[in-house]
Coordinates of C-alpha atoms and ligand atoms in Angstrom, one line a residue:
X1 CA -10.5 -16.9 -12.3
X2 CA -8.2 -14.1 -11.2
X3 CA -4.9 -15.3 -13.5
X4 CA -2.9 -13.0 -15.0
X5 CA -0.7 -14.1 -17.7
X6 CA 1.2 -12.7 -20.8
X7 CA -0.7 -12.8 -23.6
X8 CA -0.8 -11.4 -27.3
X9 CA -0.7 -7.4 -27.1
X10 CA -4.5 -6.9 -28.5
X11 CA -3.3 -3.9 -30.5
X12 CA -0.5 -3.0 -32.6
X13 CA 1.7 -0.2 -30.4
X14 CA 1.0 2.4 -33.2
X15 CA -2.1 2.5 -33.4
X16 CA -2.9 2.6 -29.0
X17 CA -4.6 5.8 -28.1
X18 CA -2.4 7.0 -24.3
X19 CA -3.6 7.0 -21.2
X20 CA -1.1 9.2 -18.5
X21 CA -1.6 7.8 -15.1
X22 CA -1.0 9.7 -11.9
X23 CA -1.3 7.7 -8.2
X24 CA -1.3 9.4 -5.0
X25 CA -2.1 7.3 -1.8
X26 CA -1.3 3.8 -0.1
X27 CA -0.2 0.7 -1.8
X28 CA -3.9 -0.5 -2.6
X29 CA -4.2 2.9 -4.8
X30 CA -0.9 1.6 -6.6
X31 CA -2.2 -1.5 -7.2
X32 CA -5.9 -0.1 -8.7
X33 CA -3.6 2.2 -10.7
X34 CA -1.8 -0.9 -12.2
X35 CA -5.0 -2.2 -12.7
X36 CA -6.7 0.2 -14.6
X37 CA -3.7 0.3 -17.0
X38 CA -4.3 -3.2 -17.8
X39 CA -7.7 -2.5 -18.5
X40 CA -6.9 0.4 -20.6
X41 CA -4.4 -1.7 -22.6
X42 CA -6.6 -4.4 -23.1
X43 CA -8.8 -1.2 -24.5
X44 CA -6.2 -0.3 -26.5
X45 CA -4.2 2.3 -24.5
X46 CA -0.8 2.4 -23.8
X47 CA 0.8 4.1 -20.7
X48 CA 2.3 7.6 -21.5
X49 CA 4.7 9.2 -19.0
X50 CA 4.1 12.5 -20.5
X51 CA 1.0 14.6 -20.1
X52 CA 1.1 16.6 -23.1
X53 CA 1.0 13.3 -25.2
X54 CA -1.7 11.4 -23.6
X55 CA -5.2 11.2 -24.8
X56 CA -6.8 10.2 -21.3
X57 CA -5.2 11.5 -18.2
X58 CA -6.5 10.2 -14.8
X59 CA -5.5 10.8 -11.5
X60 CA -6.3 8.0 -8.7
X61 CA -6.8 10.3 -5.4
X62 CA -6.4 9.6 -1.6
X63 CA -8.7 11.2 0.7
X64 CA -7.0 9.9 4.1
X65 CA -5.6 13.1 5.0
X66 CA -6.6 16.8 3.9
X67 CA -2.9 17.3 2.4
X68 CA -3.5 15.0 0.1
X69 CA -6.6 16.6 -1.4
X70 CA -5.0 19.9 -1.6
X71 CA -2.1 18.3 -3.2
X72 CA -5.1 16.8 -5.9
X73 CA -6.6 19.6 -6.4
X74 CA -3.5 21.8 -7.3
X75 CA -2.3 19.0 -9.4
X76 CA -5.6 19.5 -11.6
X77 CA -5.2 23.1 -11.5
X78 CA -2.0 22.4 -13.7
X79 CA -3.8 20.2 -16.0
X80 CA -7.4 22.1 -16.3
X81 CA -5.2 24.2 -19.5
X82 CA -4.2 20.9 -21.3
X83 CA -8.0 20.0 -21.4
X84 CA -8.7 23.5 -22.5
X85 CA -6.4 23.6 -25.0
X86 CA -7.5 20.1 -26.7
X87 CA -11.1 19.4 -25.5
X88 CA -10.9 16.0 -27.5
X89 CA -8.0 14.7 -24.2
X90 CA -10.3 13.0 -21.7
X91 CA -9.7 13.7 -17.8
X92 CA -11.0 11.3 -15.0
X93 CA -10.5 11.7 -11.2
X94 CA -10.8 7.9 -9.6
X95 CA -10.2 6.7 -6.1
X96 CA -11.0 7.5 -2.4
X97 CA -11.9 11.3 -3.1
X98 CA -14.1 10.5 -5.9
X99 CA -15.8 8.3 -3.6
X100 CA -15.7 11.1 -0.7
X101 CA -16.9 13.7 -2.4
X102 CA -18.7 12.7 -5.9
X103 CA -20.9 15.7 -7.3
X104 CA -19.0 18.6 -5.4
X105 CA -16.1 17.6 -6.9
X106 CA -18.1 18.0 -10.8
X107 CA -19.0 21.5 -9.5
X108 CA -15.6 22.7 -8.3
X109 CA -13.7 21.2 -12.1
X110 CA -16.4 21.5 -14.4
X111 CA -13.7 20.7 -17.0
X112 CA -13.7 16.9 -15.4
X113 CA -14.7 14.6 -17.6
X114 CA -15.7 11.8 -15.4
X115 CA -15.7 10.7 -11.3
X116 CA -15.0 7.1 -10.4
X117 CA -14.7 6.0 -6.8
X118 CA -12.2 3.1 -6.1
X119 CA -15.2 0.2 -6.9
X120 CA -15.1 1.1 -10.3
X121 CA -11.1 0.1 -11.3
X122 CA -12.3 -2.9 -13.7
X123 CA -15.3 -0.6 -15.1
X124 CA -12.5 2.2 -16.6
X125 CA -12.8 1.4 -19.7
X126 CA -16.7 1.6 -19.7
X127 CA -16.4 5.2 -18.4
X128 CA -14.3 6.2 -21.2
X129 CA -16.4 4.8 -23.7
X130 CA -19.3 6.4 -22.3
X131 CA -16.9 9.8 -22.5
X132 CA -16.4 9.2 -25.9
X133 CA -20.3 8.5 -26.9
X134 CA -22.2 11.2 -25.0
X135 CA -19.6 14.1 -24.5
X136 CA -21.6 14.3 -20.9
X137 CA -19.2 14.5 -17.7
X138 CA -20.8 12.1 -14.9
X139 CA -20.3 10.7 -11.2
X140 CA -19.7 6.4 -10.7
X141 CA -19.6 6.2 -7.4
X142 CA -20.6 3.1 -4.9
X143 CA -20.0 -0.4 -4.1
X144 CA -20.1 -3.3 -6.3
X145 CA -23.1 -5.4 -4.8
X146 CA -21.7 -8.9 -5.6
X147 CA -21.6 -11.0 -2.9
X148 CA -17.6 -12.1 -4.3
X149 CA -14.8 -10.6 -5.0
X150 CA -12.8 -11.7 -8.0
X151 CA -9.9 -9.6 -10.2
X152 CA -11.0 -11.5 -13.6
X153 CA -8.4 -12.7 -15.5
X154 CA -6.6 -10.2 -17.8
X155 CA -3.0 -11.2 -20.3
X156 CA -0.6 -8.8 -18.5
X157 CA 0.8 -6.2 -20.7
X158 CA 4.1 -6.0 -19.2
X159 CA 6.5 -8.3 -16.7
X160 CA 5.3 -8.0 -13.6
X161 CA 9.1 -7.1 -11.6
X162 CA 10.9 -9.5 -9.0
X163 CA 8.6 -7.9 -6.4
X164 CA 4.3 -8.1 -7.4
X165 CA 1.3 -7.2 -4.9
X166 CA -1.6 -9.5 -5.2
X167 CA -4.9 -8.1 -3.5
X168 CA -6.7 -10.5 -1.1
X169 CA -9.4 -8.5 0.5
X170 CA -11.0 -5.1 -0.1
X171 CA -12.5 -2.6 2.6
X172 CA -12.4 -2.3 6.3
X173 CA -14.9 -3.3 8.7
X174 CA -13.1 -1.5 11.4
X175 CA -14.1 2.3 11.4
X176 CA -11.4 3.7 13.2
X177 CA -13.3 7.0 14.5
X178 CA -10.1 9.0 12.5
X179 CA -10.6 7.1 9.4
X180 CA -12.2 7.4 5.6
X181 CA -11.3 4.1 4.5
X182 CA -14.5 2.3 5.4
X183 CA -16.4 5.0 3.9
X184 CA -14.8 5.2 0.6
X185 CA -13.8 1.4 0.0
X186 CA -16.5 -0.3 1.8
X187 CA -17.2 -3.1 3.6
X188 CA -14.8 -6.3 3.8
X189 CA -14.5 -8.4 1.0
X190 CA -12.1 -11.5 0.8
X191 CA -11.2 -13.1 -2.9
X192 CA -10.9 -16.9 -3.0
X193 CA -7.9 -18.6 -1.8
X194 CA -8.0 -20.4 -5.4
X195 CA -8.3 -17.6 -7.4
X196 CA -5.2 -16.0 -5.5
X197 CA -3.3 -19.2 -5.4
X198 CA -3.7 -19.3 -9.7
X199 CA -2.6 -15.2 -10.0
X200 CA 0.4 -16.1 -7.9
X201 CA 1.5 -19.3 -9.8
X202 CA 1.4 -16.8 -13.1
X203 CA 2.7 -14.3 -11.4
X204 CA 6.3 -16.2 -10.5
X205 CA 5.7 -18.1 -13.7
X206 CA 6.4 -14.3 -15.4
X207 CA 9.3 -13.4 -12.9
X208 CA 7.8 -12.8 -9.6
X209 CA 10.0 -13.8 -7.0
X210 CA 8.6 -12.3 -3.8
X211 CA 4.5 -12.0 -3.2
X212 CA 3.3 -9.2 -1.1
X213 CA -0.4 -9.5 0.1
X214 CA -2.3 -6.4 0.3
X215 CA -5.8 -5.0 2.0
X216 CA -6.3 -2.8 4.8
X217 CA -6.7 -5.7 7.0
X218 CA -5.0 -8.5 5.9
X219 CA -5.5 -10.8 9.1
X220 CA -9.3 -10.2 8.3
X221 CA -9.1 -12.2 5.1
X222 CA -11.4 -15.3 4.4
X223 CA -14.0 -14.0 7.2
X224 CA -16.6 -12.3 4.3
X225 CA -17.2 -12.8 1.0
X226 CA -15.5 -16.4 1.0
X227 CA -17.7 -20.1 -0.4
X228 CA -16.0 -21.7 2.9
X229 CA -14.4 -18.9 5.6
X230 CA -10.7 -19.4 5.2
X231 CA -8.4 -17.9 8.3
X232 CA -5.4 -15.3 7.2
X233 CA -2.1 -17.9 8.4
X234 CA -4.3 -20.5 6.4
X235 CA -3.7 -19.0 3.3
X236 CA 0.2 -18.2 4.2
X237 CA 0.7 -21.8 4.6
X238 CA -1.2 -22.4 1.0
X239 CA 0.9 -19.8 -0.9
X240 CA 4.1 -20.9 0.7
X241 CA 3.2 -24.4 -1.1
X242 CA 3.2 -22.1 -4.5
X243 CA 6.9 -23.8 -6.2
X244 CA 9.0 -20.8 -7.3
X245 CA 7.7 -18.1 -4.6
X246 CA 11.0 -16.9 -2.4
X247 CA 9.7 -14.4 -0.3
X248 CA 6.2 -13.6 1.5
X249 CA 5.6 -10.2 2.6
X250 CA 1.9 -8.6 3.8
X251 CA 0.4 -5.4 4.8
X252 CA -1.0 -3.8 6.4
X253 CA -1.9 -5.7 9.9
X254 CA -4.2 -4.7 12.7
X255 CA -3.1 -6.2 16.0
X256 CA -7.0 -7.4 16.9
X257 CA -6.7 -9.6 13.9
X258 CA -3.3 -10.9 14.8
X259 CA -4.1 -14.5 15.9
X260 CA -1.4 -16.6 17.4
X261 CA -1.3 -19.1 13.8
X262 CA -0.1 -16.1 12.0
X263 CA 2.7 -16.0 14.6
X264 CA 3.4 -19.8 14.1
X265 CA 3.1 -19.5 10.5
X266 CA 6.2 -16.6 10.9
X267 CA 8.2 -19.7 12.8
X268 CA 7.1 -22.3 10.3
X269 CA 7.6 -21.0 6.8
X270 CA 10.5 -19.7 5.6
X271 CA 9.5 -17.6 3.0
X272 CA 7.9 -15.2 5.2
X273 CA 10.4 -12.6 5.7
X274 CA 11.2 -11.3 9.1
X275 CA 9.4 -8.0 9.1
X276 CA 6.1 -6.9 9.9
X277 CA 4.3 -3.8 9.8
X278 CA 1.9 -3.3 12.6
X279 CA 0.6 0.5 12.7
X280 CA 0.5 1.1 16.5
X281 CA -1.2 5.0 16.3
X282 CA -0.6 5.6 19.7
X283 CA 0.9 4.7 22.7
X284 CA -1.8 5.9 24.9
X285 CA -4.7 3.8 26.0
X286 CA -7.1 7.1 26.4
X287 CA -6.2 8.1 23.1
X288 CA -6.4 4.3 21.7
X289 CA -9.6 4.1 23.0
X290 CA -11.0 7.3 21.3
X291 CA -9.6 6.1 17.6
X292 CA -11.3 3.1 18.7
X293 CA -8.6 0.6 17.9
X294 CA -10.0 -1.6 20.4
X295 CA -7.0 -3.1 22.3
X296 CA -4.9 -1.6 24.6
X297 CA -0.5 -0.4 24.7
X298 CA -0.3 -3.6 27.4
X299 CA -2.3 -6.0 24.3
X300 CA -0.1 -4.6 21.8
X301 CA 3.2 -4.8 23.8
X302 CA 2.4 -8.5 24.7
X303 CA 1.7 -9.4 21.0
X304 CA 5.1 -8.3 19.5
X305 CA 6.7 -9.8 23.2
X306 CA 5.2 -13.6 22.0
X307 CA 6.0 -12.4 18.2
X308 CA 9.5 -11.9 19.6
X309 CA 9.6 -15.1 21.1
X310 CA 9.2 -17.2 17.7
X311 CA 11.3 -14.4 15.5
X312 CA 13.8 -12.6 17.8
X313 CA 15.1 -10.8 14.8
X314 CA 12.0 -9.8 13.4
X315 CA 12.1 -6.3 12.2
X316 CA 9.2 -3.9 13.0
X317 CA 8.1 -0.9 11.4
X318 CA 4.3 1.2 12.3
X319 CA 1.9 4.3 11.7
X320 CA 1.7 6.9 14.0
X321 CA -0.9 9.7 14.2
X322 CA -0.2 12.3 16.7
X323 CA -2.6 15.7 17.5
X324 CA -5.5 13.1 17.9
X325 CA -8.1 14.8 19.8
X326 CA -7.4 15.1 23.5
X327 CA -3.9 14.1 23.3
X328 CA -2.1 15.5 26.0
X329 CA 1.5 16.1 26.7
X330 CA 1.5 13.0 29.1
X331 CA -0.3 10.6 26.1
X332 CA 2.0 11.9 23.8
X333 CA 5.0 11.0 25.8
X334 CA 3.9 7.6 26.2
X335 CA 3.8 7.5 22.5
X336 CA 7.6 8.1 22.4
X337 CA 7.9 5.6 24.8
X338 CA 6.5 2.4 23.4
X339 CA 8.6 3.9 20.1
X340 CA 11.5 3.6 22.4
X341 CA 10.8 0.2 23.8
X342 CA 10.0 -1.6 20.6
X343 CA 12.5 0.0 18.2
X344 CA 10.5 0.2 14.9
X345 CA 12.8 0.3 11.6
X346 CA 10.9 2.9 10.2
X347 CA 7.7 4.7 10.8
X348 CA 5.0 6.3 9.0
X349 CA 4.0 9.5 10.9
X350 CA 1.2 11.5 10.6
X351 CA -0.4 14.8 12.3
X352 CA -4.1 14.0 12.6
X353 CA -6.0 15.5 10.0
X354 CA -10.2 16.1 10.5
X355 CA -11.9 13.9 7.7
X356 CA -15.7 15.0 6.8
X357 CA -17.7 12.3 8.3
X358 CA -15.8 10.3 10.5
X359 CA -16.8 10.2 14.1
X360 CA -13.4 12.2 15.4
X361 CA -14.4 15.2 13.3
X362 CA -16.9 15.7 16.1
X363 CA -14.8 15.3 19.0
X364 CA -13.9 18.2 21.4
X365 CA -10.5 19.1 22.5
X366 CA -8.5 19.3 19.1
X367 CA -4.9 20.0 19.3
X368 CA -3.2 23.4 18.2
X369 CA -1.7 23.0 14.6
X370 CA 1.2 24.0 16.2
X371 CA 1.4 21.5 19.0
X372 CA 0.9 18.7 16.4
X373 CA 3.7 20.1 14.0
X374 CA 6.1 19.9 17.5
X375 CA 5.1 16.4 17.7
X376 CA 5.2 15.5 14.5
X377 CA 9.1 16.7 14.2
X378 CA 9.9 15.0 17.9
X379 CA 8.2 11.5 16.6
X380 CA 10.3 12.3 13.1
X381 CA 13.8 13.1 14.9
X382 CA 13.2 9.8 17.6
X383 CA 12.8 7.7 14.4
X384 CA 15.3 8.9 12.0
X385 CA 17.7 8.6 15.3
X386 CA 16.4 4.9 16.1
X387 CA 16.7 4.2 12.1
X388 CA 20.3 4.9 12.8
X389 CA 21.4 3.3 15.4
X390 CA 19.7 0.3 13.5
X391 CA 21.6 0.8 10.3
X392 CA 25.2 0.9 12.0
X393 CA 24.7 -2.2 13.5
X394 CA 24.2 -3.6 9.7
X395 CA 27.7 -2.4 9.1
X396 CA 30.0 -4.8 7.8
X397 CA 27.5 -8.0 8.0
X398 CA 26.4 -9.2 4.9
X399 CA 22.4 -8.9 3.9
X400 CA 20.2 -11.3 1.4
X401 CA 19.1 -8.4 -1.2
X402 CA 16.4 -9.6 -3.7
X403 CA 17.5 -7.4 -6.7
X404 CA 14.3 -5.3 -7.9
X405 CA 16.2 -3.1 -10.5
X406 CA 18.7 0.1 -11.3
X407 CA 20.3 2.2 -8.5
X408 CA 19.9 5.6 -9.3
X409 CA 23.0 6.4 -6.9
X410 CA 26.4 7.6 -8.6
X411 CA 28.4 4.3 -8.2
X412 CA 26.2 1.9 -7.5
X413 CA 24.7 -0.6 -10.2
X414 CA 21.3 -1.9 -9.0
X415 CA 19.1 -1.6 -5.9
X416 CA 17.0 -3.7 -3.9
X417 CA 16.1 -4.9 -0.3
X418 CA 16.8 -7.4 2.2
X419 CA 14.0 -9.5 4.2
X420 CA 13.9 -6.3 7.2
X421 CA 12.9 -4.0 4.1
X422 CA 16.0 -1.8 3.8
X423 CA 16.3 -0.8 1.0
X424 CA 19.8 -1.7 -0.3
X425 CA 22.3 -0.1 -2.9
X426 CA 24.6 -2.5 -4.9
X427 CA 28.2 -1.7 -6.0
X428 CA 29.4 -4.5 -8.3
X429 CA 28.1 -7.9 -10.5
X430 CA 27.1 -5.4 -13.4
X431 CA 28.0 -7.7 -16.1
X432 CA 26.5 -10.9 -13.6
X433 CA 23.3 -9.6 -12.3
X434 CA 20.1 -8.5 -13.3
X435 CA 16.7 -8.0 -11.7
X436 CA 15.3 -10.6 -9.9
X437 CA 18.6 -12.0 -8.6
X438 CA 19.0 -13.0 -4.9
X439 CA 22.9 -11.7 -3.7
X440 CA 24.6 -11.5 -0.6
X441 CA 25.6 -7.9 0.0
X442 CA 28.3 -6.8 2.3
X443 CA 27.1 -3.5 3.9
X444 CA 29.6 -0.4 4.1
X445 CA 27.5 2.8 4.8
X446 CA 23.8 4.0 6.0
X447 CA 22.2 6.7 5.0
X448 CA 18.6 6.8 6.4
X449 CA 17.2 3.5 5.6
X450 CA 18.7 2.6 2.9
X451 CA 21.7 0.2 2.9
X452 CA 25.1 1.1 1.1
X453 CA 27.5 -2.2 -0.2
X454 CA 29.0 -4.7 -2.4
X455 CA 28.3 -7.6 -3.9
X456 CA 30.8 -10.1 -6.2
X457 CA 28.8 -12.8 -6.8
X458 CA 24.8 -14.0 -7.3
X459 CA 23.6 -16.8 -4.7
X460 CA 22.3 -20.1 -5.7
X461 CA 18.6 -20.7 -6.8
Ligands
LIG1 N1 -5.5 -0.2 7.6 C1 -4.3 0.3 8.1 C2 -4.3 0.3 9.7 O1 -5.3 0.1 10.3 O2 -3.3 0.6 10.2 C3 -3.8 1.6 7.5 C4 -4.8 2.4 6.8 S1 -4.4 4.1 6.4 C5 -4.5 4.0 4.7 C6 -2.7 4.4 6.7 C7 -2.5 5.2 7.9 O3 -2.9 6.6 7.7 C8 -3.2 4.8 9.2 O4 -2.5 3.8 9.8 C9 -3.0 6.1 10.0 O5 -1.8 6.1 10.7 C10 -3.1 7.2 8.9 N2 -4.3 8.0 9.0 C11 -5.5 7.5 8.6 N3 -6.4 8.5 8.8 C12 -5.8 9.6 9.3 C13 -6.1 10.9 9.7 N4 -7.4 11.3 9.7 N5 -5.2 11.7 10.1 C14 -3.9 11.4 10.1 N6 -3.5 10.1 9.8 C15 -4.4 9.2 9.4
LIG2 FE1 -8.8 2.8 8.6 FE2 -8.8 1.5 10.9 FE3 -9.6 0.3 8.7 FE4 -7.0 0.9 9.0 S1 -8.3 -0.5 10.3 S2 -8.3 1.2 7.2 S3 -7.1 2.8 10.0 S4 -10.6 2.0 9.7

């Protein structure tokens, strides 16, 4: 059963061996990073945030886009003289690149000690072991051939924080034609509804006060890998039954999966917060069709229109890819428009970046580096501009901010965010509040999309 409690530490802190951890990618790649430092500590490793002390470094990669790679590879160029310099320090690349590219990547940084793709999280301490006992570098790629998925139950080593992600299905069945994901994390895979209702119940029982639900298609959960197929808003209604569990959050959403009981479930629970992200692309049904997203701008505008209709103040945010092969000035243009007409919060943008063996890596009519750079910066400058106009209308209203630590900014005393997903600066309660608090914040200034004010006093419950 997937529970995750405290437990006894297994190992006296002085004698732990370090592990230094370093994440690049989406949420998921966070949350196998977390992972394998559990692992490691029940191993006997402690987390280092300094290179030069740690004993295992490993670096969990994203492959989505070609800058991330190149930002990999440099980051290993910096650490290739540690392991030179101390050939006992072990050094493991995990993740979507190790997946991608296996071997090669042996071959280019022969000073790698080990390549794990993303299948492999619970298996990290077996690859170090195996480090240790052969002094042979090796490849552990593939997918785990059990017909379940199940995170088995580990003590955690540390509280998990007001805000804790809780995986509920792995892979994508969908093979966008722009994307790696189903090559490097497989095919769909839900976990069941009991095991995720037990990790939550710990979870809260240690601290947790808002749940986010992760997998790259979350409104595919309970359709593989489940004893009896569960549906997504099924499983929203179960968790909301969970005592102690104050806010609901999940990402990230495809709008084909987006059934009409995950609507209701918006208008019938109250701990799901009122933001969603729904990664749109583009606005452009040529171009939707050729990243096959299967649905159209009309399907998509319709969906948020009945969305809007349950939750008028819903907040929205999206991913955007622009430069997509064949993307003219016209399909462009309609991609600032349906940015226009829905008014996301915030956006993730992207220029489209050719991944080895996805189907748009063969398509004709690629778009100019330069063209997609113009884009990129016109998509950037529309958002930060309808980010702003958002934020002023926060001014002077007061905002429910679920307090998830320290501000780093001069004056202010912790940070956290409201149910939209600003992120929200606190001035005041110092000697009254602490992580994990819900306050009522009155907001005085924006910058970006982050929320400036002050609080005096903690809310009830
Ligand atoms: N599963 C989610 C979905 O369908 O929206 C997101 C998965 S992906 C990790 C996050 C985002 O990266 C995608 O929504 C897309 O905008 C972007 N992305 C994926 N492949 C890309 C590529 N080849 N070039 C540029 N952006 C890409
Ligand atoms: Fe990639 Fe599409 Fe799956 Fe999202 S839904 S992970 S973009 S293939």
């Amino acid at each position: 059963m997937g529970v995750a409690k405290i437990g006894r530490f297994p190992y006296s802190l002085s004698i732990m061996k370090q592990v230094y951890l370093d994440t690049f990618g989406c949420q998921m790649n966070v949350a196998d990073t977390d992972r394998m430092e559990l692992v490691l500590f029940h191993s006997g490793y402690r987390r280092t945030l300094e290179k030069e002390d740690a004993d295992l470094i490993l670096v969990n990669t994203c492959s989505i886009r070609e800058k991330a790679e190149q930002k990999i590879f440099s980051l290993f160029g910096g650490l290739k003289p540690l392991k030179m310099a101390n050939p006992d320090l072990i050094l493991g690349l995990t993740g979507c690149l190790g997946q991608q590219e296996g071997e090669k990547l042996l071959k280019r940084m022969p000073y790698l000690d080990f390549v794990m793709g993303p299948d492999q999280v619970d298996g990290i301490a077996q690859a170090v072991d195996r480090v240790r006992d052969t002094g042979k570098s090796f490849v552990w790629t593939g997918f785990d051939q059990e017909k379940v998925y199940s995170i088995p139950e580990l003590s955690l080593s540390k509280s998990p924080g007001p805000s804790a992600f809780v995986n509920i299905i792995k892979g994508c069945d969908k093979f966008c034609t722009f994307c790696v994901v189903p090559f490097t994390r497989g095919r769909e895979k839900s976990r069941e509804p009991e095991e995720l209702f037990e990790e939550i119940r710990h979870l809260v029982n240690q601290g947790a006060k808002e749940i986010i639900l992760l997998g790259q298609n979350v409104n595919s959960y309970g359709k593989r890998g489940l004893k009896n197929p569960m549906p997504f808003h099924e499983l929203l209604y179960g968790i909301a039954e969970i005592p102690g569990v104050q806010r609901l959050r999940f990402t990230t959403s495809h709008p084909n999966d987006f059934t009409r009981e995950t609507i209701r479930a918006y208008r019938d629970l109250d701990i799901l917060v009122n933001h969603l992200h729904l990664p749109v692309q583009s606005g452009n049904n040529q171009v939707l069709k050729a990243m096959r997203r299967d649905h159209t701008i009309e399907e998509y505008r319709d969906l948020l229109a009945e969305l809007k209709s349950e939750v008028p103040d819903i907040s929205l945010s999206t991913d955007i890819i622009v430069g997509f092969p064949g993307e003219t000035d016209e399909a462009f243009a309609d991609t600032l428009k349906v940015m226009q007409e829905v008014g996301y919060s915030s956006s993730f943008m992207f220029a489209y970046s050719p991944r080895p063996g996805t189907p748009a890596n063969e398509l004709p009519d690629s778009v100019p580096e330069e063209t997609k750079k113009r884009r990129l910066q016109e998509t950037i400058s529309l958002q930060s501009r309808q980010t702003a106009q958002q934020g002023q209308s926060f001014i002077g209203k007061n905002v429910k901010v679920l307090i998830e630590g320290r501000s780093s900014k001069p004056g202010y005393t912790f940070k956290g965010r409201n149910p939209q997903y600003w992120n929200v600066n606190i001035q005041g309660g110092e000697s009254i509040l602490k992580a994990g608090d819900t306050v009522t914040v009155q907001v005085e200034t924006v910058s970006g999309h982050t929320l400036n004010g002050t609080t005096r006093q903690r809310d009830a419950g």
